[in-house]
Coordinates of C-alpha atoms (C1' of nucleotides) in Angstrom, one line a residue:
Chain A
M209 CA -0.1 0.2 0.2
G210 CA 1.1 3.8 -0.7
E211 CA 4.0 1.9 -2.3
A212 CA 3.9 5.6 -4.1
G213 CA 7.1 5.6 -6.2
P214 CA 8.4 8.5 -7.8
G215 CA 6.1 11.8 -7.1
H216 CA 5.7 12.1 -10.5
E217 CA 4.2 8.5 -11.6
L218 CA 0.7 9.4 -10.8
P219 CA 0.7 12.8 -12.5
L220 CA 1.9 10.8 -15.1
R221 CA -0.5 8.1 -15.8
L222 CA -3.2 11.0 -14.9
F223 CA -1.7 12.5 -18.3
A224 CA -1.3 9.0 -20.0
A225 CA -5.2 8.1 -19.7
F226 CA -6.4 11.8 -20.7
R227 CA -4.1 11.5 -23.8
A228 CA -5.4 7.8 -24.7
A229 CA -9.1 9.0 -24.9
V230 CA -8.1 12.2 -26.8
D231 CA -5.8 10.0 -29.0
A232 CA -9.2 7.9 -29.5
V233 CA -11.1 10.5 -30.5
H234 CA -8.4 11.8 -33.3
D235 CA -7.8 8.5 -34.7
D236 CA -11.6 8.6 -35.1
L237 CA -11.7 11.5 -36.6
A238 CA -8.3 11.1 -38.9
A239 CA -10.3 8.1 -40.2
H240 CA -13.2 10.2 -40.9
G241 CA -12.0 13.2 -43.2
H242 CA -10.8 15.3 -40.2
P243 CA -7.1 14.4 -40.6
D244 CA -5.9 17.7 -39.8
L245 CA -7.2 18.6 -36.4
R246 CA -4.8 18.1 -33.7
P247 CA -5.6 17.4 -30.0
M248 CA -5.7 21.2 -29.2
H249 CA -8.7 21.5 -31.6
G250 CA -10.6 19.5 -29.3
F251 CA -10.6 22.0 -26.7
V252 CA -11.5 24.8 -29.3
F253 CA -14.7 22.5 -30.7
Q254 CA -15.8 22.0 -27.3
A255 CA -15.7 25.9 -26.2
I256 CA -17.7 26.7 -29.7
G257 CA -20.3 24.1 -29.0
T258 CA -23.4 24.2 -31.1
R259 CA -24.9 27.3 -29.6
G260 CA -21.8 29.1 -31.0
T261 CA -19.4 32.0 -29.7
T262 CA -17.6 35.2 -30.7
A263 CA -14.1 35.9 -30.5
V264 CA -13.9 37.6 -27.3
E265 CA -15.9 34.7 -26.0
L266 CA -14.1 32.2 -27.3
G267 CA -10.9 33.7 -25.9
A268 CA -12.4 33.6 -22.5
R269 CA -13.3 30.0 -22.5
L270 CA -9.7 28.8 -24.3
G271 CA -7.6 31.4 -21.9
V272 CA -5.9 32.9 -24.9
T273 CA -6.5 36.8 -26.0
K274 CA -9.2 37.4 -28.5
Q275 CA -6.7 38.3 -31.2
A276 CA -5.3 34.5 -30.6
A277 CA -9.0 33.4 -30.6
G278 CA -9.4 35.2 -34.1
K279 CA -6.8 33.8 -35.5
T280 CA -8.0 30.1 -35.0
I281 CA -11.4 31.1 -36.0
A282 CA -10.0 32.2 -39.6
A283 CA -8.2 29.0 -40.0
L284 CA -11.2 27.0 -38.8
E285 CA -13.4 28.8 -41.3
Q286 CA -10.9 28.4 -43.8
Q287 CA -11.1 24.7 -43.2
G288 CA -14.8 24.8 -43.4
Y289 CA -15.4 23.6 -39.8
V290 CA -17.0 26.9 -38.9
E291 CA -18.7 29.9 -40.3
R292 CA -19.0 33.5 -39.1
A293 CA -22.4 35.7 -39.8
P294 CA -23.3 39.3 -38.5
D295 CA -24.7 40.0 -35.3
P296 CA -28.4 41.5 -36.3
R297 CA -28.4 42.7 -32.6
D298 CA -25.1 44.3 -32.4
A299 CA -23.0 45.7 -35.4
R300 CA -19.7 44.8 -33.7
R301 CA -20.2 41.1 -33.0
K302 CA -19.6 38.6 -35.8
A303 CA -21.4 35.2 -34.5
V304 CA -19.3 32.4 -34.7
R305 CA -21.4 28.8 -35.6
L306 CA -20.2 25.6 -36.5
T307 CA -20.9 24.3 -40.0
P308 CA -22.4 20.9 -40.7
R309 CA -18.9 19.4 -41.3
G310 CA -17.8 21.3 -37.8
R311 CA -20.9 19.7 -35.7
D312 CA -19.8 16.4 -37.2
V313 CA -16.7 16.8 -35.2
L314 CA -18.2 17.7 -32.0
D315 CA -20.7 14.5 -32.4
R316 CA -18.0 12.1 -33.4
S317 CA -15.9 13.2 -30.5
A318 CA -19.0 12.5 -28.0
R319 CA -19.6 8.9 -29.7
T320 CA -15.9 8.3 -29.3
F321 CA -15.4 9.7 -25.8
A322 CA -18.6 7.3 -25.1
R323 CA -17.3 4.5 -26.4
V324 CA -13.7 5.0 -24.8
R325 CA -16.0 5.3 -21.0
A326 CA -17.9 2.3 -22.2
Q327 CA -14.3 -0.2 -22.5
W328 CA -12.9 1.6 -19.7
A329 CA -15.7 0.0 -17.7
E330 CA -15.6 -3.1 -19.2
Q331 CA -12.0 -2.9 -17.9
I332 CA -12.1 -2.1 -14.5
G333 CA -15.8 -2.7 -13.7
P334 CA -18.5 0.2 -13.5
D335 CA -18.4 0.5 -10.3
R336 CA -14.5 1.8 -10.1
L337 CA -15.2 3.9 -13.4
D338 CA -17.5 5.9 -11.0
A339 CA -15.5 5.8 -8.0
L340 CA -12.4 7.0 -10.2
E341 CA -14.5 9.8 -11.8
A342 CA -15.8 10.6 -8.5
D343 CA -12.4 10.7 -6.9
L344 CA -11.3 13.1 -9.4
A345 CA -13.9 15.5 -9.0
A346 CA -12.7 15.4 -5.5
L347 CA -9.3 15.9 -6.2
A348 CA -9.6 18.9 -9.2
P349 CA -13.3 20.2 -7.8
G350 CA -15.6 21.9 -10.0
E351 CA -13.0 22.5 -12.5
A352 CA -14.5 19.7 -15.0
F353 CA -15.3 22.3 -17.8
R354 CA -12.1 24.7 -17.7
L355 CA -11.1 24.4 -21.5
D356 CA -8.4 26.9 -21.2
A357 CA -5.8 24.3 -21.9
P358 CA -4.4 25.6 -24.9
G359 CA -3.3 28.9 -23.0
W360 CA -2.3 27.0 -20.2
F361 CA 0.3 25.1 -22.5
G362 CA 2.2 27.2 -24.7
P363 CA 5.3 29.6 -24.2
D364 CA 3.4 32.8 -22.5
R365 CA 1.4 33.5 -20.1
Chain B
M110 CA -24.9 4.7 -11.3
G111 CA -23.2 5.2 -13.9
E112 CA -24.1 8.6 -14.6
A113 CA -22.1 9.2 -17.4
G114 CA -23.1 12.7 -18.0
P115 CA -21.0 14.4 -21.2
G116 CA -18.7 11.7 -22.4
H117 CA -15.9 14.3 -22.7
E118 CA -16.4 14.9 -18.7
L119 CA -14.2 12.5 -17.5
P120 CA -11.3 13.3 -19.6
L121 CA -11.4 16.6 -18.5
R122 CA -11.3 15.7 -15.0
L123 CA -8.1 13.5 -15.6
F124 CA -6.3 16.5 -17.3
A125 CA -7.9 18.8 -14.7
A126 CA -6.2 16.7 -12.0
F127 CA -3.0 16.7 -14.1
R128 CA -3.0 20.4 -14.0
A129 CA -4.0 20.5 -10.7
A130 CA -0.4 18.4 -9.8
V131 CA 1.7 20.5 -12.4
D132 CA 0.6 23.7 -10.9
A133 CA 1.1 23.0 -7.2
V134 CA 4.8 22.0 -8.6
H135 CA 5.1 25.5 -11.1
D136 CA 3.5 27.5 -8.1
D137 CA 6.5 26.0 -5.7
L138 CA 9.0 26.6 -8.4
A139 CA 7.9 30.1 -9.0
A140 CA 8.3 31.0 -5.4
H141 CA 11.8 29.5 -5.3
G142 CA 14.3 31.2 -8.1
H143 CA 12.5 29.6 -11.5
P144 CA 9.7 31.7 -12.3
D145 CA 10.4 31.5 -15.8
L146 CA 9.9 27.9 -16.1
R147 CA 6.7 26.5 -18.1
P148 CA 4.8 23.4 -17.7
M149 CA 6.2 22.1 -20.6
H150 CA 9.5 22.4 -19.1
G151 CA 8.8 19.7 -16.6
F152 CA 8.9 16.7 -19.3
V153 CA 12.2 18.4 -20.4
F154 CA 13.7 18.2 -16.7
Q155 CA 12.4 14.8 -16.3
A156 CA 13.7 13.8 -19.9
I157 CA 17.4 14.8 -18.9
G158 CA 17.1 13.4 -15.5
T159 CA 20.2 13.2 -13.3
R160 CA 22.2 11.1 -15.4
G161 CA 22.1 13.9 -18.3
T162 CA 21.6 12.8 -22.0
T163 CA 22.3 14.1 -25.2
A164 CA 20.4 16.3 -28.1
V165 CA 19.4 13.0 -30.1
E166 CA 18.1 10.8 -27.1
L167 CA 16.4 13.9 -25.7
G168 CA 14.8 14.4 -28.7
A169 CA 13.4 11.0 -29.0
R170 CA 12.2 11.2 -25.3
L171 CA 10.4 14.4 -25.9
G172 CA 9.1 13.5 -29.2
V173 CA 10.6 15.9 -31.1
T174 CA 13.2 16.3 -34.0
K175 CA 17.1 16.8 -32.6
Q176 CA 16.8 20.1 -33.9
A177 CA 13.9 21.3 -31.5
A178 CA 16.1 19.1 -28.9
G179 CA 18.8 21.3 -29.6
K180 CA 17.2 24.9 -29.4
T181 CA 15.6 24.1 -25.9
I182 CA 19.3 22.6 -24.6
A183 CA 20.7 25.7 -26.0
A184 CA 17.3 28.2 -24.3
L185 CA 18.2 25.9 -20.8
E186 CA 21.9 26.7 -21.3
Q187 CA 21.2 30.3 -21.3
Q188 CA 19.5 30.2 -18.2
G189 CA 21.6 28.3 -16.3
Y190 CA 19.7 24.7 -16.0
V191 CA 22.2 22.7 -17.8
E192 CA 25.9 22.6 -19.1
R193 CA 27.7 20.8 -22.1
A194 CA 30.3 19.1 -22.3
P195 CA 32.4 17.0 -24.8
D196 CA 32.3 13.1 -24.5
P197 CA 35.8 12.1 -24.4
R198 CA 34.8 8.7 -26.0
D199 CA 33.0 10.4 -29.1
A200 CA 33.7 13.5 -30.6
R201 CA 30.5 14.0 -32.1
R202 CA 28.8 14.1 -28.9
K203 CA 27.8 16.5 -26.4
A204 CA 26.7 15.6 -23.0
V205 CA 24.2 17.5 -21.6
R206 CA 24.1 17.6 -17.7
L207 CA 22.1 19.8 -15.1
T208 CA 23.7 22.3 -13.2
P209 CA 22.9 22.3 -9.6
R210 CA 20.7 25.1 -10.4
G211 CA 18.7 22.5 -13.2
R212 CA 19.3 19.5 -9.9
D213 CA 17.4 21.9 -8.2
V214 CA 14.2 22.5 -9.9
L215 CA 14.3 18.1 -10.4
D216 CA 14.0 17.9 -6.7
R217 CA 11.7 20.4 -5.8
S218 CA 9.7 18.9 -8.4
A219 CA 9.8 15.6 -6.7
R220 CA 9.0 17.0 -3.4
T221 CA 5.9 19.1 -4.4
F222 CA 4.5 16.1 -6.5
A223 CA 5.1 14.3 -3.5
R224 CA 3.4 16.6 -1.5
V225 CA 0.4 16.6 -3.6
R226 CA 0.4 12.9 -3.2
A227 CA 0.0 13.5 0.4
Q228 CA -2.5 16.0 0.6
W229 CA -5.0 13.8 -2.0
A230 CA -4.2 10.7 0.2
E231 CA -5.5 12.8 3.0
Q232 CA -8.6 13.9 0.7
I233 CA -9.7 10.6 -0.5
G234 CA -8.1 8.0 1.8
P235 CA -4.8 6.3 1.1
D236 CA -6.8 3.0 -0.4
R237 CA -9.0 5.2 -2.9
L238 CA -6.1 6.8 -4.0
D239 CA -4.0 3.7 -4.4
A240 CA -6.9 2.5 -6.6
L241 CA -7.0 5.0 -8.6
E242 CA -3.5 4.9 -9.1
A243 CA -4.0 1.0 -10.2
D244 CA -6.9 1.6 -11.9
L245 CA -5.4 4.2 -14.3
A246 CA -2.1 1.9 -14.8
A247 CA -4.8 -0.5 -16.3
L248 CA -6.4 2.1 -18.8
A249 CA -3.4 3.4 -19.9
P250 CA -0.9 0.3 -19.4
G251 CA 2.9 0.9 -19.3
E252 CA 2.4 4.5 -20.5
A253 CA 3.7 5.7 -17.4
F254 CA 6.9 7.3 -18.4
R255 CA 6.0 8.6 -21.9
L256 CA 7.7 12.4 -21.7
D257 CA 6.6 13.1 -25.2
A258 CA 4.1 15.5 -24.5
P259 CA 5.9 18.6 -26.5
G260 CA 5.5 16.6 -29.5
W261 CA 2.1 15.1 -28.9
F262 CA 0.7 19.1 -28.4
G263 CA 1.8 21.4 -30.7
P264 CA 0.9 21.9 -34.2
D265 CA 3.0 19.6 -36.6
R266 CA 3.4 15.8 -35.8
Chain C
dC142 C1' -28.9 64.2 -28.0
dC143 C1' -24.7 63.8 -27.7
dA144 C1' -19.8 63.3 -25.9
dT145 C1' -17.5 60.0 -23.4
dG146 C1' -16.1 55.7 -22.8
dA147 C1' -16.1 50.8 -23.3
dT148 C1' -16.3 46.5 -26.4
dC149 C1' -15.5 44.0 -30.7
dG150 C1' -13.2 42.3 -34.2
dA151 C1' -8.8 43.5 -36.6
dC152 C1' -4.0 44.3 -38.1
dA153 C1' 1.0 44.5 -37.7
dA154 C1' 5.0 43.3 -35.7
dC155 C1' 7.4 40.2 -32.4
dC156 C1' 8.3 35.4 -29.6
dT157 C1' 8.5 30.4 -29.0
dG158 C1' 8.8 25.9 -29.9
dG159 C1' 7.9 23.1 -33.4
dT160 C1' 9.1 21.3 -38.6
dT161 C1' 11.8 20.5 -43.1
dT162 C1' 15.9 20.7 -45.5
dA163 C1' 21.2 20.9 -46.1
dC164 C1' 25.7 20.6 -44.0
dT165 C1' 30.2 19.4 -41.5
dA166 C1' 32.5 16.3 -38.3
dT167 C1' 33.0 12.2 -36.5
dA168 C1' 33.0 6.8 -35.9
dT169 C1' 32.3 2.3 -37.8
dG170 C1' 32.3 -2.1 -40.3
dG171 C1' 33.2 -4.5 -45.0
Chain D
dC47 C1' 40.6 3.0 -46.6
dC48 C1' 36.5 4.0 -48.3
dA49 C1' 30.7 3.9 -47.9
dT50 C1' 27.3 4.7 -44.6
dA51 C1' 25.8 6.0 -40.7
dT52 C1' 25.4 9.4 -36.7
dA53 C1' 25.5 13.6 -33.5
dG54 C1' 25.3 18.6 -33.6
dT55 C1' 24.4 22.9 -36.0
dA56 C1' 22.3 26.2 -39.0
dA57 C1' 18.7 28.7 -42.2
dA58 C1' 14.2 29.2 -43.5
dC59 C1' 9.5 28.5 -42.5
dC60 C1' 5.2 27.5 -40.0
dA61 C1' 1.6 27.8 -36.1
dG62 C1' -0.3 29.8 -32.3
dG63 C1' 0.4 32.8 -28.7
dT64 C1' 1.6 37.9 -27.4
dT65 C1' 1.3 43.2 -27.3
dG66 C1' -0.1 47.5 -29.0
dT67 C1' -3.0 49.7 -32.2
dC68 C1' -7.1 51.0 -34.2
dG69 C1' -11.7 51.8 -36.4
dA70 C1' -16.7 50.6 -35.9
dT71 C1' -20.5 50.1 -33.1
dC72 C1' -22.9 50.4 -28.7
dA73 C1' -24.0 52.4 -24.3
dT74 C1' -24.6 56.1 -20.8
dG75 C1' -24.8 60.2 -17.9
dG76 C1' -25.0 65.3 -18.1

DNA sequence: CCATGATCGACAACCTGGTTTACTATATGG
DNA sequence: CCATATAGTAAACCAGGTTGTCGATCATGG
């Protein structure tokens, strides 16, 4: 018990599991018409969501400046994942919404994450998986929907 | 039970816990003479280790090209974290070793990770924490010491 | 009703950490 | 002894961040 081993093993295992799930998603995406998406883009698509957003709001969600968010939006628009339309109620704003192609990414991601979860439940048992999730929630409370990984990683702050 | 919620919640919780541990380490480092280190550098220092390395080997461990590893080494040398010496047995090689300042980063990181682990054990109980670690090892087997996060994140492959 | 200030999106210049391509110097094996 | 492989370096480029600036458009208090 408590065979702690080197202290960094647990964090690395947390990261490895996260990464395994994300890799499963991107393997599926690459095999179905979205070969150029990187792990980082997962956060971006989640942050845009089915309801759409704006550059400022996206920047806040991703933890980056609005300029960086604007560049990301322009790139995704170029690739046909999002479209921009003027906001009729505020001429300064431009609404950013997922195209059908963009929504396909979100749908596929959700399905693959669910598939991974089911597979994990098979491997360690649903009860253990629920316990794992509950314990994680206790250790990093409330932070479930923080999507600001792009700003967290990366050189600047 | 098994209230799965949206499928991406579990991966995000894994990442949030990983991030909480890494943030604790970098808060401590920033407070003790290493304010400019980013989360990414943690992987670099682990990959160099107390035994030293070379540019090619470091690149392999981090999952980047030897050129990128060389740039990273040059930057860390500039900041006094590593030093380079010619390898007497192979004039092509340059041995890269941590300076005392670099070893301080490794030592502090290990201590803080251990402290975080102890705190987590208090919060959910040592038995639950051991179970969590064992389950994670089952879900992402063998991948405990993969340090190639820099290459995994980031634009190119 | 309008002047002032806040907000949204864009542009430019720059930084960091990647990549590819190309090169030199040194080992190594047939 | 030479052909090939390997270690490190360098140049040009790219992606995704940053700051600073700006024009256009709200929103508000006098």
